[in-house]
């Protein structure tokens, strides 16, 4: 069948069962957009207000559905506007395929209008990228991109398509998508046997999980594993939801803003079982003082993570779901009652707490947790509100918490919430935002309204860049350099002018009533919550300190 390159792009998207694409048109993707128009009964296109919004929406769609997120933009500034979203997805191992247009082949490298080497720009922040210079390779390149995005450690893949490739013609033949198999070739009997021996011999095992548990859909296997070996479980920010936040073995988040039980427990254990986690600096803090009495058993799909930040005593490279399934088949039920009770004692002695005077973000999030159910997805921006959400909202299932962990992208949450709502129309999608983050990409309110997406924005407004201000208070003698925002904007009126519902919470007594109203609104709604600019996130590990040297509330 003879087709144009643009039609081949769309046919390949249909092959991969893509039902939604996020993007913004332009001259060098105009032919692809024409083909999308002709195929709109198969693929829904969501027009965002800005290309960065499209990349974050594709990311949120992917995280919340488990499918590959797809976004498209034109050349030059259209492509570069995607870069932050691509880097966000790369750092958090999110499967995405990004399609960009470019100038015709004859104009490449000549500083042509709206030309940029987007393949060169994105080389460090993609699993792989392509510039298609032969139309006969176009279909196989797209198929390969989807496979790479999903295979092994997932991530974003970019395909740059010059305009004359989209305009040209060649033969096209339908192909079934290539089956993505779980990574198992390095899971040896010897590695499994050594792990079983380590776990069996341990008296104080501690499980530390990361985003790999969520990506590999291994939550059920993890639950069986933790209960089998009777070990407490802590999570990185990205791992939240991989293990139920309400389970008696769960100790809360670990790291800079982790719980005392998690941070103290990890330094008292004799075996750290790290599963789908990368020992980031926000978890480990001072390397020499991290888990000083413990052997490290590291289980991860990516061999590059082994011994990168923390040296392992033993490791298994492979898909988390498969590794845990095999370990569960070999392990015997264990009883670590003394150790579990010790950790339980830490949980009781050092609970998360805050001064409950006035309107507090922690209280708002606790009430939100009480009012929502399992059909809820929470997105966040980045900063204090993000940490309060991680601490006080109980995530019990994977794919219900969307946040930028590795890159820490302010402005991520609104686009991600839009993508999640598109991918999960029957779920309640809530974006918890700080005022600084919200202003970065608030233009995407127009997208939410245009598509009548019933997302809820909880705007935690402390009139400052709160996390930076917290550091300035604690470590810079209160020199608040450019962190006081002094808003003159009326956020409720702003939301209403966009066509949303605007609500206000000004005191503690209003919280439950207003949140309930927002949840039942069934249209885009913003809830403006004004808190004190000096409220802080505690516990906190100061830079360079041991993970169990925590600054506590008060």
JSON list of C-alpha atoms in Angstrom, two decimals, residues 94-294:
[
{"chain": "A", "resi": 94, "resn": "UNK", "atom": "CA", "xyz": [8.35, 6.84, 32.08]},
{"chain": "A", "resi": 95, "resn": "UNK", "atom": "CA", "xyz": [7.59, 5.22, 28.69]},
{"chain": "A", "resi": 96, "resn": "UNK", "atom": "CA", "xyz": [6.96, 7.94, 26.09]},
{"chain": "A", "resi": 97, "resn": "UNK", "atom": "CA", "xyz": [7.34, 8.39, 22.35]},
{"chain": "A", "resi": 98, "resn": "UNK", "atom": "CA", "xyz": [7.94, 11.98, 21.26]},
{"chain": "A", "resi": 99, "resn": "UNK", "atom": "CA", "xyz": [7.44, 12.96, 17.62]},
{"chain": "A", "resi": 100, "resn": "UNK", "atom": "CA", "xyz": [8.95, 16.20, 16.33]},
{"chain": "A", "resi": 101, "resn": "UNK", "atom": "CA", "xyz": [8.96, 17.71, 12.88]},
{"chain": "A", "resi": 102, "resn": "UNK", "atom": "CA", "xyz": [12.02, 19.26, 11.31]},
{"chain": "A", "resi": 103, "resn": "UNK", "atom": "CA", "xyz": [12.98, 21.22, 8.24]},
{"chain": "A", "resi": 104, "resn": "UNK", "atom": "CA", "xyz": [13.44, 19.29, 4.97]},
{"chain": "A", "resi": 105, "resn": "UNK", "atom": "CA", "xyz": [16.61, 17.22, 4.62]},
{"chain": "A", "resi": 106, "resn": "UNK", "atom": "CA", "xyz": [18.15, 19.70, 2.19]},
{"chain": "A", "resi": 107, "resn": "UNK", "atom": "CA", "xyz": [17.90, 22.47, 4.81]},
{"chain": "A", "resi": 108, "resn": "UNK", "atom": "CA", "xyz": [19.30, 20.55, 7.77]},
{"chain": "A", "resi": 109, "resn": "UNK", "atom": "CA", "xyz": [22.46, 22.06, 9.22]},
{"chain": "A", "resi": 110, "resn": "UNK", "atom": "CA", "xyz": [21.96, 25.44, 7.51]},
{"chain": "A", "resi": 111, "resn": "UNK", "atom": "CA", "xyz": [20.41, 27.40, 10.38]},
{"chain": "A", "resi": 112, "resn": "UNK", "atom": "CA", "xyz": [17.12, 27.29, 8.55]},
{"chain": "A", "resi": 113, "resn": "UNK", "atom": "CA", "xyz": [13.96, 28.88, 9.92]},
{"chain": "A", "resi": 114, "resn": "UNK", "atom": "CA", "xyz": [12.77, 26.95, 13.01]},
{"chain": "A", "resi": 115, "resn": "UNK", "atom": "CA", "xyz": [15.59, 24.44, 12.67]},
{"chain": "A", "resi": 116, "resn": "UNK", "atom": "CA", "xyz": [17.20, 22.89, 15.73]},
{"chain": "A", "resi": 117, "resn": "UNK", "atom": "CA", "xyz": [19.15, 19.67, 16.22]},
{"chain": "A", "resi": 118, "resn": "UNK", "atom": "CA", "xyz": [16.63, 18.20, 18.62]},
{"chain": "A", "resi": 119, "resn": "UNK", "atom": "CA", "xyz": [18.25, 14.76, 18.39]},
{"chain": "A", "resi": 120, "resn": "UNK", "atom": "CA", "xyz": [21.50, 16.29, 19.63]},
{"chain": "A", "resi": 121, "resn": "UNK", "atom": "CA", "xyz": [19.73, 18.30, 22.32]},
{"chain": "A", "resi": 122, "resn": "UNK", "atom": "CA", "xyz": [17.87, 15.30, 23.72]},
{"chain": "A", "resi": 123, "resn": "UNK", "atom": "CA", "xyz": [20.57, 12.64, 23.41]},
{"chain": "A", "resi": 124, "resn": "UNK", "atom": "CA", "xyz": [21.39, 12.72, 27.16]},
{"chain": "A", "resi": 125, "resn": "UNK", "atom": "CA", "xyz": [17.71, 12.65, 28.23]},
{"chain": "A", "resi": 126, "resn": "UNK", "atom": "CA", "xyz": [16.23, 9.88, 26.07]},
{"chain": "A", "resi": 127, "resn": "UNK", "atom": "CA", "xyz": [16.68, 6.13, 26.00]},
{"chain": "A", "resi": 128, "resn": "UNK", "atom": "CA", "xyz": [17.22, 6.52, 22.28]},
{"chain": "A", "resi": 129, "resn": "UNK", "atom": "CA", "xyz": [16.39, 9.03, 19.56]},
{"chain": "A", "resi": 130, "resn": "UNK", "atom": "CA", "xyz": [16.20, 9.08, 15.79]},
{"chain": "A", "resi": 131, "resn": "UNK", "atom": "CA", "xyz": [16.24, 11.50, 12.90]},
{"chain": "A", "resi": 132, "resn": "UNK", "atom": "CA", "xyz": [14.56, 9.76, 9.98]},
{"chain": "A", "resi": 133, "resn": "UNK", "atom": "CA", "xyz": [16.44, 10.44, 6.74]},
{"chain": "A", "resi": 134, "resn": "UNK", "atom": "CA", "xyz": [15.02, 7.56, 4.67]},
{"chain": "A", "resi": 135, "resn": "UNK", "atom": "CA", "xyz": [11.25, 7.26, 4.30]},
{"chain": "A", "resi": 136, "resn": "UNK", "atom": "CA", "xyz": [11.65, 3.52, 3.81]},
{"chain": "A", "resi": 137, "resn": "UNK", "atom": "CA", "xyz": [12.92, 3.30, 7.41]},
{"chain": "A", "resi": 138, "resn": "UNK", "atom": "CA", "xyz": [10.09, 5.39, 8.88]},
{"chain": "A", "resi": 139, "resn": "UNK", "atom": "CA", "xyz": [7.63, 2.64, 9.84]},
{"chain": "A", "resi": 140, "resn": "UNK", "atom": "CA", "xyz": [10.26, 0.38, 11.39]},
{"chain": "A", "resi": 141, "resn": "UNK", "atom": "CA", "xyz": [11.76, 3.32, 13.26]},
{"chain": "A", "resi": 142, "resn": "UNK", "atom": "CA", "xyz": [8.39, 4.12, 14.88]},
{"chain": "A", "resi": 143, "resn": "UNK", "atom": "CA", "xyz": [7.84, 0.45, 15.78]},
{"chain": "A", "resi": 144, "resn": "UNK", "atom": "CA", "xyz": [11.32, 0.22, 17.26]},
{"chain": "A", "resi": 145, "resn": "UNK", "atom": "CA", "xyz": [10.78, 3.42, 19.26]},
{"chain": "A", "resi": 146, "resn": "UNK", "atom": "CA", "xyz": [7.69, 2.01, 20.97]},
{"chain": "A", "resi": 147, "resn": "UNK", "atom": "CA", "xyz": [9.51, -1.22, 21.76]},
{"chain": "A", "resi": 148, "resn": "UNK", "atom": "CA", "xyz": [12.50, 0.59, 23.27]},
{"chain": "A", "resi": 149, "resn": "UNK", "atom": "CA", "xyz": [10.24, 2.87, 25.34]},
{"chain": "A", "resi": 150, "resn": "UNK", "atom": "CA", "xyz": [8.59, -0.19, 26.96]},
{"chain": "A", "resi": 151, "resn": "UNK", "atom": "CA", "xyz": [11.45, -2.71, 27.09]},
{"chain": "A", "resi": 152, "resn": "UNK", "atom": "CA", "xyz": [13.65, -3.12, 30.16]},
{"chain": "A", "resi": 153, "resn": "UNK", "atom": "CA", "xyz": [13.94, 0.08, 32.17]},
{"chain": "A", "resi": 154, "resn": "UNK", "atom": "CA", "xyz": [11.30, 2.20, 30.52]},
{"chain": "A", "resi": 155, "resn": "UNK", "atom": "CA", "xyz": [11.86, 5.71, 29.23]},
{"chain": "A", "resi": 156, "resn": "UNK", "atom": "CA", "xyz": [11.26, 8.31, 26.52]},
{"chain": "A", "resi": 157, "resn": "UNK", "atom": "CA", "xyz": [12.25, 7.87, 22.87]},
{"chain": "A", "resi": 158, "resn": "UNK", "atom": "CA", "xyz": [12.25, 10.73, 20.35]},
{"chain": "A", "resi": 159, "resn": "UNK", "atom": "CA", "xyz": [11.64, 10.50, 16.59]},
{"chain": "A", "resi": 160, "resn": "UNK", "atom": "CA", "xyz": [12.55, 13.57, 14.53]},
{"chain": "A", "resi": 161, "resn": "UNK", "atom": "CA", "xyz": [10.88, 13.59, 11.10]},
{"chain": "A", "resi": 162, "resn": "UNK", "atom": "CA", "xyz": [11.99, 16.10, 8.43]},
{"chain": "A", "resi": 163, "resn": "UNK", "atom": "CA", "xyz": [9.12, 17.66, 6.50]},
{"chain": "A", "resi": 164, "resn": "UNK", "atom": "CA", "xyz": [9.98, 16.07, 3.16]},
{"chain": "A", "resi": 165, "resn": "UNK", "atom": "CA", "xyz": [9.94, 12.61, 4.81]},
{"chain": "A", "resi": 166, "resn": "UNK", "atom": "CA", "xyz": [6.38, 13.31, 5.96]},
{"chain": "A", "resi": 167, "resn": "UNK", "atom": "CA", "xyz": [5.45, 14.49, 2.45]},
{"chain": "A", "resi": 168, "resn": "UNK", "atom": "CA", "xyz": [7.11, 11.64, 0.54]},
{"chain": "A", "resi": 169, "resn": "UNK", "atom": "CA", "xyz": [5.53, 8.30, -0.34]},
{"chain": "A", "resi": 170, "resn": "UNK", "atom": "CA", "xyz": [6.52, 4.67, 0.04]},
{"chain": "A", "resi": 171, "resn": "UNK", "atom": "CA", "xyz": [4.99, 1.24, 0.51]},
{"chain": "A", "resi": 172, "resn": "UNK", "atom": "CA", "xyz": [3.47, 0.46, 3.90]},
{"chain": "A", "resi": 173, "resn": "UNK", "atom": "CA", "xyz": [2.52, -2.94, 5.27]},
{"chain": "A", "resi": 174, "resn": "UNK", "atom": "CA", "xyz": [0.82, -3.49, 8.64]},
{"chain": "A", "resi": 175, "resn": "UNK", "atom": "CA", "xyz": [2.81, -5.33, 11.29]},
{"chain": "A", "resi": 176, "resn": "UNK", "atom": "CA", "xyz": [1.80, -6.63, 14.70]},
{"chain": "A", "resi": 177, "resn": "UNK", "atom": "CA", "xyz": [3.54, -4.80, 17.57]},
{"chain": "A", "resi": 178, "resn": "UNK", "atom": "CA", "xyz": [6.61, -6.59, 18.82]},
{"chain": "A", "resi": 179, "resn": "UNK", "atom": "CA", "xyz": [5.97, -8.38, 22.11]},
{"chain": "A", "resi": 180, "resn": "UNK", "atom": "CA", "xyz": [7.85, -6.87, 25.05]},
{"chain": "A", "resi": 181, "resn": "UNK", "atom": "CA", "xyz": [9.15, -9.64, 27.28]},
{"chain": "A", "resi": 182, "resn": "UNK", "atom": "CA", "xyz": [10.15, -9.21, 30.91]},
{"chain": "A", "resi": 183, "resn": "UNK", "atom": "CA", "xyz": [13.90, -9.00, 31.48]},
{"chain": "A", "resi": 184, "resn": "UNK", "atom": "CA", "xyz": [14.84, -12.40, 32.89]},
{"chain": "A", "resi": 185, "resn": "UNK", "atom": "CA", "xyz": [18.08, -13.53, 31.25]},
{"chain": "A", "resi": 186, "resn": "UNK", "atom": "CA", "xyz": [20.27, -12.37, 34.14]},
{"chain": "A", "resi": 187, "resn": "UNK", "atom": "CA", "xyz": [18.12, -13.90, 36.88]},
{"chain": "A", "resi": 188, "resn": "UNK", "atom": "CA", "xyz": [20.25, -16.95, 37.65]},
{"chain": "A", "resi": 189, "resn": "UNK", "atom": "CA", "xyz": [19.63, -19.76, 40.12]},
{"chain": "A", "resi": 190, "resn": "UNK", "atom": "CA", "xyz": [22.88, -18.87, 41.85]},
{"chain": "A", "resi": 191, "resn": "UNK", "atom": "CA", "xyz": [21.82, -15.23, 42.32]},
{"chain": "A", "resi": 192, "resn": "UNK", "atom": "CA", "xyz": [18.44, -16.30, 43.68]},
{"chain": "A", "resi": 193, "resn": "UNK", "atom": "CA", "xyz": [19.93, -18.89, 46.02]},
{"chain": "A", "resi": 194, "resn": "UNK", "atom": "CA", "xyz": [22.42, -16.39, 47.42]},
{"chain": "A", "resi": 195, "resn": "UNK", "atom": "CA", "xyz": [19.62, -13.89, 47.99]},
{"chain": "A", "resi": 196, "resn": "UNK", "atom": "CA", "xyz": [17.48, -16.48, 49.78]},
{"chain": "A", "resi": 197, "resn": "UNK", "atom": "CA", "xyz": [20.43, -17.35, 52.03]},
{"chain": "A", "resi": 198, "resn": "UNK", "atom": "CA", "xyz": [21.05, -13.68, 52.85]},
{"chain": "A", "resi": 199, "resn": "UNK", "atom": "CA", "xyz": [17.39, -13.08, 53.68]},
{"chain": "A", "resi": 200, "resn": "UNK", "atom": "CA", "xyz": [17.06, -16.24, 55.75]},
{"chain": "A", "resi": 201, "resn": "UNK", "atom": "CA", "xyz": [20.18, -15.46, 57.78]},
{"chain": "A", "resi": 202, "resn": "UNK", "atom": "CA", "xyz": [19.12, -11.87, 58.46]},
{"chain": "A", "resi": 203, "resn": "UNK", "atom": "CA", "xyz": [17.71, -11.00, 61.87]},
{"chain": "A", "resi": 204, "resn": "UNK", "atom": "CA", "xyz": [16.76, -7.40, 61.02]},
{"chain": "A", "resi": 205, "resn": "UNK", "atom": "CA", "xyz": [15.86, -7.11, 57.31]},
{"chain": "A", "resi": 206, "resn": "UNK", "atom": "CA", "xyz": [14.48, -3.84, 55.95]},
{"chain": "A", "resi": 207, "resn": "UNK", "atom": "CA", "xyz": [12.87, -3.49, 52.51]},
{"chain": "A", "resi": 208, "resn": "UNK", "atom": "CA", "xyz": [13.45, -0.23, 50.64]},
{"chain": "A", "resi": 209, "resn": "UNK", "atom": "CA", "xyz": [11.38, 0.16, 47.45]},
{"chain": "A", "resi": 210, "resn": "UNK", "atom": "CA", "xyz": [11.53, 2.61, 44.57]},
{"chain": "A", "resi": 211, "resn": "UNK", "atom": "CA", "xyz": [9.69, 3.44, 41.39]},
{"chain": "A", "resi": 212, "resn": "UNK", "atom": "CA", "xyz": [10.76, 0.17, 39.76]},
{"chain": "A", "resi": 213, "resn": "UNK", "atom": "CA", "xyz": [8.13, -1.66, 41.81]},
{"chain": "A", "resi": 214, "resn": "UNK", "atom": "CA", "xyz": [5.42, 0.53, 40.28]},
{"chain": "A", "resi": 215, "resn": "UNK", "atom": "CA", "xyz": [6.79, 0.38, 36.73]},
{"chain": "A", "resi": 216, "resn": "UNK", "atom": "CA", "xyz": [7.05, -3.44, 36.79]},
{"chain": "A", "resi": 217, "resn": "UNK", "atom": "CA", "xyz": [3.56, -3.79, 38.32]},
{"chain": "A", "resi": 218, "resn": "UNK", "atom": "CA", "xyz": [5.03, -5.91, 41.11]},
{"chain": "A", "resi": 219, "resn": "UNK", "atom": "CA", "xyz": [2.91, -4.71, 44.04]},
{"chain": "A", "resi": 220, "resn": "UNK", "atom": "CA", "xyz": [1.22, -8.06, 44.68]},
{"chain": "A", "resi": 221, "resn": "UNK", "atom": "CA", "xyz": [4.53, -9.91, 44.60]},
{"chain": "A", "resi": 222, "resn": "UNK", "atom": "CA", "xyz": [6.06, -7.32, 46.92]},
{"chain": "A", "resi": 223, "resn": "UNK", "atom": "CA", "xyz": [3.22, -7.72, 49.43]},
{"chain": "A", "resi": 224, "resn": "UNK", "atom": "CA", "xyz": [3.71, -11.50, 49.46]},
{"chain": "A", "resi": 225, "resn": "UNK", "atom": "CA", "xyz": [7.47, -11.06, 49.79]},
{"chain": "A", "resi": 226, "resn": "UNK", "atom": "CA", "xyz": [7.27, -8.61, 52.72]},
{"chain": "A", "resi": 227, "resn": "UNK", "atom": "CA", "xyz": [4.77, -10.77, 54.59]},
{"chain": "A", "resi": 228, "resn": "UNK", "atom": "CA", "xyz": [6.79, -13.91, 53.82]},
{"chain": "A", "resi": 229, "resn": "UNK", "atom": "CA", "xyz": [10.00, -12.56, 55.34]},
{"chain": "A", "resi": 230, "resn": "UNK", "atom": "CA", "xyz": [8.22, -10.43, 57.98]},
{"chain": "A", "resi": 231, "resn": "UNK", "atom": "CA", "xyz": [10.19, -7.27, 57.19]},
{"chain": "A", "resi": 232, "resn": "UNK", "atom": "CA", "xyz": [9.27, -3.59, 57.50]},
{"chain": "A", "resi": 233, "resn": "UNK", "atom": "CA", "xyz": [8.95, -1.67, 54.24]},
{"chain": "A", "resi": 234, "resn": "UNK", "atom": "CA", "xyz": [9.96, 1.89, 53.42]},
{"chain": "A", "resi": 235, "resn": "UNK", "atom": "CA", "xyz": [9.65, 3.74, 50.13]},
{"chain": "A", "resi": 236, "resn": "UNK", "atom": "CA", "xyz": [11.35, 6.43, 48.12]},
{"chain": "A", "resi": 237, "resn": "UNK", "atom": "CA", "xyz": [9.13, 9.21, 46.79]},
{"chain": "A", "resi": 238, "resn": "UNK", "atom": "CA", "xyz": [8.77, 7.38, 43.47]},
{"chain": "A", "resi": 239, "resn": "UNK", "atom": "CA", "xyz": [7.90, 4.08, 45.14]},
{"chain": "A", "resi": 240, "resn": "UNK", "atom": "CA", "xyz": [4.85, 5.41, 47.01]},
{"chain": "A", "resi": 241, "resn": "UNK", "atom": "CA", "xyz": [1.82, 3.31, 46.14]},
{"chain": "A", "resi": 242, "resn": "UNK", "atom": "CA", "xyz": [3.96, 0.27, 45.40]},
{"chain": "A", "resi": 243, "resn": "UNK", "atom": "CA", "xyz": [3.16, -0.96, 48.92]},
{"chain": "A", "resi": 244, "resn": "UNK", "atom": "CA", "xyz": [0.04, -0.01, 50.84]},
{"chain": "A", "resi": 245, "resn": "UNK", "atom": "CA", "xyz": [0.48, 3.05, 53.02]},
{"chain": "A", "resi": 246, "resn": "UNK", "atom": "CA", "xyz": [-1.95, 1.51, 55.51]},
{"chain": "A", "resi": 247, "resn": "UNK", "atom": "CA", "xyz": [-0.15, -1.82, 55.91]},
{"chain": "A", "resi": 248, "resn": "UNK", "atom": "CA", "xyz": [1.23, -2.47, 59.39]},
{"chain": "A", "resi": 249, "resn": "UNK", "atom": "CA", "xyz": [4.70, -3.22, 57.95]},
{"chain": "A", "resi": 250, "resn": "UNK", "atom": "CA", "xyz": [4.90, 0.13, 56.13]},
{"chain": "A", "resi": 251, "resn": "UNK", "atom": "CA", "xyz": [7.03, 2.76, 57.86]},
{"chain": "A", "resi": 252, "resn": "UNK", "atom": "CA", "xyz": [6.47, 5.69, 55.49]},
{"chain": "A", "resi": 253, "resn": "UNK", "atom": "CA", "xyz": [8.84, 7.46, 53.16]},
{"chain": "A", "resi": 254, "resn": "UNK", "atom": "CA", "xyz": [12.62, 7.36, 53.62]},
{"chain": "A", "resi": 255, "resn": "UNK", "atom": "CA", "xyz": [15.16, 10.10, 53.09]},
{"chain": "A", "resi": 256, "resn": "UNK", "atom": "CA", "xyz": [15.50, 13.85, 53.52]},
{"chain": "A", "resi": 257, "resn": "UNK", "atom": "CA", "xyz": [11.85, 14.22, 54.52]},
{"chain": "A", "resi": 258, "resn": "UNK", "atom": "CA", "xyz": [11.27, 10.62, 55.53]},
{"chain": "A", "resi": 259, "resn": "UNK", "atom": "CA", "xyz": [9.85, 9.37, 58.79]},
{"chain": "A", "resi": 260, "resn": "UNK", "atom": "CA", "xyz": [11.98, 8.81, 61.87]},
{"chain": "A", "resi": 261, "resn": "UNK", "atom": "CA", "xyz": [10.94, 5.14, 61.86]},
{"chain": "A", "resi": 262, "resn": "UNK", "atom": "CA", "xyz": [12.18, 4.67, 58.28]},
{"chain": "A", "resi": 263, "resn": "UNK", "atom": "CA", "xyz": [15.44, 6.58, 58.66]},
{"chain": "A", "resi": 264, "resn": "UNK", "atom": "CA", "xyz": [16.32, 5.19, 62.08]},
{"chain": "A", "resi": 265, "resn": "UNK", "atom": "CA", "xyz": [15.25, 1.66, 61.09]},
{"chain": "A", "resi": 266, "resn": "UNK", "atom": "CA", "xyz": [17.36, 1.54, 57.94]},
{"chain": "A", "resi": 267, "resn": "UNK", "atom": "CA", "xyz": [20.42, 2.46, 60.00]},
{"chain": "A", "resi": 268, "resn": "UNK", "atom": "CA", "xyz": [19.71, -0.26, 62.57]},
{"chain": "A", "resi": 269, "resn": "UNK", "atom": "CA", "xyz": [18.95, -3.13, 60.20]},
{"chain": "A", "resi": 270, "resn": "UNK", "atom": "CA", "xyz": [21.42, -5.84, 59.21]},
{"chain": "A", "resi": 271, "resn": "UNK", "atom": "CA", "xyz": [20.12, -6.28, 55.65]},
{"chain": "A", "resi": 272, "resn": "UNK", "atom": "CA", "xyz": [18.77, -3.63, 53.26]},
{"chain": "A", "resi": 273, "resn": "UNK", "atom": "CA", "xyz": [16.74, -5.21, 50.46]},
{"chain": "A", "resi": 274, "resn": "UNK", "atom": "CA", "xyz": [16.58, -2.46, 47.83]},
{"chain": "A", "resi": 275, "resn": "UNK", "atom": "CA", "xyz": [13.95, -3.21, 45.18]},
{"chain": "A", "resi": 276, "resn": "UNK", "atom": "CA", "xyz": [13.64, -1.06, 42.07]},
{"chain": "A", "resi": 277, "resn": "UNK", "atom": "CA", "xyz": [15.39, 1.84, 43.80]},
{"chain": "A", "resi": 278, "resn": "UNK", "atom": "CA", "xyz": [18.54, 3.75, 42.93]},
{"chain": "A", "resi": 279, "resn": "UNK", "atom": "CA", "xyz": [19.83, 5.07, 46.29]},
{"chain": "A", "resi": 280, "resn": "UNK", "atom": "CA", "xyz": [19.44, 8.71, 45.25]},
{"chain": "A", "resi": 281, "resn": "UNK", "atom": "CA", "xyz": [21.12, 11.46, 47.23]},
{"chain": "A", "resi": 282, "resn": "UNK", "atom": "CA", "xyz": [17.73, 12.52, 48.67]},
{"chain": "A", "resi": 283, "resn": "UNK", "atom": "CA", "xyz": [17.40, 9.04, 50.19]},
{"chain": "A", "resi": 284, "resn": "UNK", "atom": "CA", "xyz": [20.97, 8.28, 51.25]},
{"chain": "A", "resi": 285, "resn": "UNK", "atom": "CA", "xyz": [22.26, 11.71, 52.35]},
{"chain": "A", "resi": 286, "resn": "UNK", "atom": "CA", "xyz": [25.75, 11.02, 53.83]},
{"chain": "A", "resi": 287, "resn": "UNK", "atom": "CA", "xyz": [26.89, 7.84, 52.04]},
{"chain": "A", "resi": 288, "resn": "UNK", "atom": "CA", "xyz": [29.40, 6.73, 54.69]},
{"chain": "A", "resi": 289, "resn": "UNK", "atom": "CA", "xyz": [26.70, 6.73, 57.36]},
{"chain": "A", "resi": 290, "resn": "UNK", "atom": "CA", "xyz": [23.92, 5.06, 55.39]},
{"chain": "A", "resi": 291, "resn": "UNK", "atom": "CA", "xyz": [22.92, 1.65, 56.80]},
{"chain": "A", "resi": 292, "resn": "UNK", "atom": "CA", "xyz": [26.35, 1.21, 58.43]},
{"chain": "A", "resi": 293, "resn": "UNK", "atom": "CA", "xyz": [25.52, -2.17, 59.99]},
{"chain": "A", "resi": 294, "resn": "UNK", "atom": "CA", "xyz": [23.81, -3.71, 56.98]}
]
